[in-house]
mmCIF file of C-alpha atoms in Angstrom:
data_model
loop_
_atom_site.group_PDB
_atom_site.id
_atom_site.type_symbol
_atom_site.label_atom_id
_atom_site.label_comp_id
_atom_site.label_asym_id
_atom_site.label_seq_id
_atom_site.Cartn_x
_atom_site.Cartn_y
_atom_site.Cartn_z
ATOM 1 C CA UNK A 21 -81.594 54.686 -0.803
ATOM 2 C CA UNK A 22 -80.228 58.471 -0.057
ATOM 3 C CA UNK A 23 -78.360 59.444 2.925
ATOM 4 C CA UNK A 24 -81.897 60.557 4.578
ATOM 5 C CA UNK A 25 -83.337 57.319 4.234
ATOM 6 C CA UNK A 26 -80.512 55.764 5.591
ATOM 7 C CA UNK A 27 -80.301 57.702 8.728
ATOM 8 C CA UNK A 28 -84.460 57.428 9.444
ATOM 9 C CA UNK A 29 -83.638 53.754 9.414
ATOM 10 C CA UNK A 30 -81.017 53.590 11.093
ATOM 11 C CA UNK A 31 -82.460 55.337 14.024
ATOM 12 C CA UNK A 32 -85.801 53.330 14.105
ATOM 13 C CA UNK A 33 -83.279 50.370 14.335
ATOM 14 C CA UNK A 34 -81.563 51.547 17.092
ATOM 15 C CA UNK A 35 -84.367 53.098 18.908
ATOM 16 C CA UNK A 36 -86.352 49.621 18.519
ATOM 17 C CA UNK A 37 -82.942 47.742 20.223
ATOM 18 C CA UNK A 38 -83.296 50.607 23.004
ATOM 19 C CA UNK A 39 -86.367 50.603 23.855
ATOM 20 C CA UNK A 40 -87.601 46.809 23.765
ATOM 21 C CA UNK A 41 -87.649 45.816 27.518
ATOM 22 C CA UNK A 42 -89.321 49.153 27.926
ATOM 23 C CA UNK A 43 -92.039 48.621 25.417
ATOM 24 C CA UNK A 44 -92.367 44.933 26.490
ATOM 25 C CA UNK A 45 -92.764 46.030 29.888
ATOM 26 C CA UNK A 46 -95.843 48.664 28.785
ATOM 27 C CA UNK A 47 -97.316 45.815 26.595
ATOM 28 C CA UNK A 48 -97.374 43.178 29.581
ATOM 29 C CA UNK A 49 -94.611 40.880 28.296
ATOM 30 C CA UNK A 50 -92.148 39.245 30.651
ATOM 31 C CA UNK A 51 -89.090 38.774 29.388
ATOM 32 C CA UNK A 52 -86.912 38.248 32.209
ATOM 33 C CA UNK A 53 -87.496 34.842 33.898
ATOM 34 C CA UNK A 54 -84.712 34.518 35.806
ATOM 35 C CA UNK A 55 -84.328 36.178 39.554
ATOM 36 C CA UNK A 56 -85.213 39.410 39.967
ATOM 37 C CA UNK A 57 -84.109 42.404 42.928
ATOM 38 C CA UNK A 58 -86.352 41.829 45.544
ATOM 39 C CA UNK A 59 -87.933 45.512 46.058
ATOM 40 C CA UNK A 60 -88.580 46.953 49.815
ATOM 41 C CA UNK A 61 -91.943 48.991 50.321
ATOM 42 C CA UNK A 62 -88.765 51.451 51.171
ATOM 43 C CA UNK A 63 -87.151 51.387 47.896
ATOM 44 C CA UNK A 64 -90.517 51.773 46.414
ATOM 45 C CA UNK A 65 -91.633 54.650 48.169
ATOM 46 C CA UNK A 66 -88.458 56.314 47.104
ATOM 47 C CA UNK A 67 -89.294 55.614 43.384
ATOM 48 C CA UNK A 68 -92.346 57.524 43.595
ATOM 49 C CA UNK A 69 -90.938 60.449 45.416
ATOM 50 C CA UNK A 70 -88.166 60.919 42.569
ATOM 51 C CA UNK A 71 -90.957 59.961 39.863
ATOM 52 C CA UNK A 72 -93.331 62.737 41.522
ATOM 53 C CA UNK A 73 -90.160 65.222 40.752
ATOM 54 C CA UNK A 74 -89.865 64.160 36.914
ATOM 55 C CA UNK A 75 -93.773 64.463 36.961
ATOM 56 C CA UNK A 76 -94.815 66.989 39.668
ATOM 57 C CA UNK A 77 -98.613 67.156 40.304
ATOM 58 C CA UNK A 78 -99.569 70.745 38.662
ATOM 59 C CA UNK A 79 -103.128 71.121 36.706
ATOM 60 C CA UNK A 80 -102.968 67.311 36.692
ATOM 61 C CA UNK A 81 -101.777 65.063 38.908
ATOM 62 C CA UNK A 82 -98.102 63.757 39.050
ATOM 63 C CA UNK A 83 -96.353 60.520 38.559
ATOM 64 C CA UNK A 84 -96.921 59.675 42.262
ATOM 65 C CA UNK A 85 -100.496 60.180 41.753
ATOM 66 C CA UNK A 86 -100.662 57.782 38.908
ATOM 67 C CA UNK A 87 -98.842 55.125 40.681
ATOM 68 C CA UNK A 88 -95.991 55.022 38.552
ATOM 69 C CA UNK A 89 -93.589 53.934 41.066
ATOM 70 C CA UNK A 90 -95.201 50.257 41.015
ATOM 71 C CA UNK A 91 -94.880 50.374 36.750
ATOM 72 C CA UNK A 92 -91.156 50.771 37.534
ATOM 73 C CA UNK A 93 -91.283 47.970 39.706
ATOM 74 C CA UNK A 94 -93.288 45.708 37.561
ATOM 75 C CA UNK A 95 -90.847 46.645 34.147
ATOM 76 C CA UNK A 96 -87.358 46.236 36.481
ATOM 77 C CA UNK A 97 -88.670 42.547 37.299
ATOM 78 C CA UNK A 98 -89.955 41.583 34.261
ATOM 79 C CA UNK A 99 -88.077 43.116 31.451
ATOM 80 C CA UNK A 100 -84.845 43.560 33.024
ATOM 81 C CA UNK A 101 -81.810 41.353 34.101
ATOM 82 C CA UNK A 102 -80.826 40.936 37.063
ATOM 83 C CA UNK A 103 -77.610 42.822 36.898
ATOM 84 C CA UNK A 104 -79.346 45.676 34.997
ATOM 85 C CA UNK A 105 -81.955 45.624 38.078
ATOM 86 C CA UNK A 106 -79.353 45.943 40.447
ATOM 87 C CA UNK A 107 -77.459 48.601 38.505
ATOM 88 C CA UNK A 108 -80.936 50.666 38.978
ATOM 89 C CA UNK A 109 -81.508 49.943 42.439
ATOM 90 C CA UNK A 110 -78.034 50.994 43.534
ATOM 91 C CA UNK A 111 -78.209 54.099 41.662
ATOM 92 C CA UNK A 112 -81.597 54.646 43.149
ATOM 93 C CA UNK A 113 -79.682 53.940 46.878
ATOM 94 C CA UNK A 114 -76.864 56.249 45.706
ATOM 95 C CA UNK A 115 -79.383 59.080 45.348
ATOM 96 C CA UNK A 116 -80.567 58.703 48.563
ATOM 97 C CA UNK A 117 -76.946 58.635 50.222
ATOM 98 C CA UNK A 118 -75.886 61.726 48.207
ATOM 99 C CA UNK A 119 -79.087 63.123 49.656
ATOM 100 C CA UNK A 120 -77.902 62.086 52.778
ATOM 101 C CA UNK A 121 -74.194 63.815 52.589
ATOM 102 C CA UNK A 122 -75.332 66.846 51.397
ATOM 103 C CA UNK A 123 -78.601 67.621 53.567
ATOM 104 C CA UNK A 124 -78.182 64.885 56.417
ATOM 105 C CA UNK A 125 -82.005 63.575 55.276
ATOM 106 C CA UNK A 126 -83.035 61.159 52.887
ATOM 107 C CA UNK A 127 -83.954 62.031 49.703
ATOM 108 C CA UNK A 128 -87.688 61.161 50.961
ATOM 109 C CA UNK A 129 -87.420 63.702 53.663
ATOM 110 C CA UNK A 130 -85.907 66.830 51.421
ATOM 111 C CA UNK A 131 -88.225 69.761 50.322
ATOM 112 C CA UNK A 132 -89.419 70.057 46.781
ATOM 113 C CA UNK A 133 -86.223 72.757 46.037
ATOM 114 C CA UNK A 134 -83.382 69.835 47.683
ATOM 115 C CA UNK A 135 -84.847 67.224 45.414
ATOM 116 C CA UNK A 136 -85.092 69.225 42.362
ATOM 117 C CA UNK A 137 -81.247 70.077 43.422
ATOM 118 C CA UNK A 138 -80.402 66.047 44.070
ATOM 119 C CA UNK A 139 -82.195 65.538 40.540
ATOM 120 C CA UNK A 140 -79.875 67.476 38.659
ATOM 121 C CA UNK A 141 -77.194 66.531 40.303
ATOM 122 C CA UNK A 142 -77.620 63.085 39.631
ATOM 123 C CA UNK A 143 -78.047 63.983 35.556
ATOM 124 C CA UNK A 144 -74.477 64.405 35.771
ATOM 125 C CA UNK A 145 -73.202 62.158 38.714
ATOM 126 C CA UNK A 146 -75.482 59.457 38.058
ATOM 127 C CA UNK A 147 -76.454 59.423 34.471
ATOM 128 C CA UNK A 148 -77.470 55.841 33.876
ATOM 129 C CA UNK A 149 -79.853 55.673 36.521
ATOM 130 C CA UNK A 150 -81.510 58.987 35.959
ATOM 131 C CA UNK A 151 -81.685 58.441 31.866
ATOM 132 C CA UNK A 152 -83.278 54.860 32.959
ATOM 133 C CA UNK A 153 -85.967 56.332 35.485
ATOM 134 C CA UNK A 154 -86.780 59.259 33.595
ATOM 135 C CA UNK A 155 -87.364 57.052 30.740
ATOM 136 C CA UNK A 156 -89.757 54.552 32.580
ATOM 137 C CA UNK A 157 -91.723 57.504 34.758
ATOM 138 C CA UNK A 158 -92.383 59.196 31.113
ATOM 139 C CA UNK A 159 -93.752 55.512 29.917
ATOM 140 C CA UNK A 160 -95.551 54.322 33.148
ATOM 141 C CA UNK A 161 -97.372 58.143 33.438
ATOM 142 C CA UNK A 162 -98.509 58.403 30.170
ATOM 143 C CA UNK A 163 -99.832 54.717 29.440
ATOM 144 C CA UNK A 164 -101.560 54.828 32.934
ATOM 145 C CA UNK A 165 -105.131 55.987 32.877
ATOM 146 C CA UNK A 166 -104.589 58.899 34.992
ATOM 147 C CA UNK A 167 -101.449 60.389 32.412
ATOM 148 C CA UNK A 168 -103.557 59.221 29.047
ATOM 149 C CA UNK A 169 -106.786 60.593 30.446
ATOM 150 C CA UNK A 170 -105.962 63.714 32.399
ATOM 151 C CA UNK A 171 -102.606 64.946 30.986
ATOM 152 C CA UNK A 172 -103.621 63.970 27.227
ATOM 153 C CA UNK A 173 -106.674 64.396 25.180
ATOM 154 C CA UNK A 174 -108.528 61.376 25.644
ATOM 155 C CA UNK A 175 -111.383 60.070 23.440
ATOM 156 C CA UNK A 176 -112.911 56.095 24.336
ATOM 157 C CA UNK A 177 -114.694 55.979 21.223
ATOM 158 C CA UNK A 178 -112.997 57.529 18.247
ATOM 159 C CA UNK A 179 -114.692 58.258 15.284
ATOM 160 C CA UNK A 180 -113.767 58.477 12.074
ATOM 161 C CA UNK A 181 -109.891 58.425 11.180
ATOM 162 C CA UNK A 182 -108.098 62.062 10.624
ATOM 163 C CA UNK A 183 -104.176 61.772 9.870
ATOM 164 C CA UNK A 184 -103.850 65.909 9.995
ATOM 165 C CA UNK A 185 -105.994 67.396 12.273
ATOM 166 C CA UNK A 186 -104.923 71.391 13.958
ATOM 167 C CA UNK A 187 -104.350 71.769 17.149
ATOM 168 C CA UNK A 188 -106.130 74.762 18.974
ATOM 169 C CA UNK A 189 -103.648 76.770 20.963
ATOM 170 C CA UNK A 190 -103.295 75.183 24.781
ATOM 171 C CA UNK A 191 -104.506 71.771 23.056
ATOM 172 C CA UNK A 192 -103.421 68.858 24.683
ATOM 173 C CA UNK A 193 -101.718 66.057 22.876
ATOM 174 C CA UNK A 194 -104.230 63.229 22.203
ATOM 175 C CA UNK A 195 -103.509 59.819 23.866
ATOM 176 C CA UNK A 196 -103.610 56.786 21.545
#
């Protein structure tokens, strides 16, 4: 085995131990079956107006469109501990207060150019929460119908298998 080899393998390990309860999550699997963070409609709402900023609506429609917000929900109970749930959920309220200090509104209540501010910010202030919702918002919009139908190239009935095929310029990605 070369040094190459090594390193691929290595980082399929790792990103395998990363991303299980995420993957679990999009396959269905519960692997949490202790208590869970019980969510407010509240706390929901506010994951859906910081998922619609990750995924604003453009020539498709957004994460908030594509009900991502109740994907987060679903994973955080059923993949995740219960102090890894309330990790998230207090970074999620921490957002909010910072929102809170620095425009006197909730994050809910800023315009589109405050919570693209408050976003950034909280890549730097609040790292782990951000890394962890931008993370699920990417996984919940793309394996919902509206991401893998609208924002990819979407065929129900594939035919024939092609491993190399070119992409036309302005191409979409297809969805698996």
């Amino acid at each position: 085995m070369n040094r190459r080899e090594a390193i691929q393998r290595a980082t399929l390990l790792l990103g395998g131990v990363l991303s299980a309860p995420l993957m679990a999550g999009a396959m269905g699997k519960v692997l949490n079956t202790g208590e869970s963070v019980a969510v407010t409609a509240d706390q929901s709402a506010l994951l859906a107006e910081v998922a619609d900023i990750i995924i604003p609506t453009t020539g498709t429609p957004g994460a908030k469109a594509a009900g991502v917000e109740k994907f987060i929900v679903r994973v955080m109970r059923d993949c995740y501990e219960k102090p890894e749930q309330e990790k998230f959920y207090a970074g999620l309220a921490k957002l909010d207060a910072d929102s809170q200090a620095k425009f006197g509104k909730g994050f809910a209540a800023l315009d589109v150019a405050q919570k693209n501010e408050m976003v950034k910010q909280s890549t730097v202030d609040n790292k782990a929460f951000f890394l962890t919702m931008k993370g699920l918002t990417v996984t919940g919009y793309f394996t919902s119908e509206i991401g893998a139908t609208q924002a990819l190239e979407y065929l129900p009935i594939p035919g024939k298998f092609e491993a190399c095929i070119p992409l036309k310029p302005g191409q979409k990605a297809w969805a698996l």
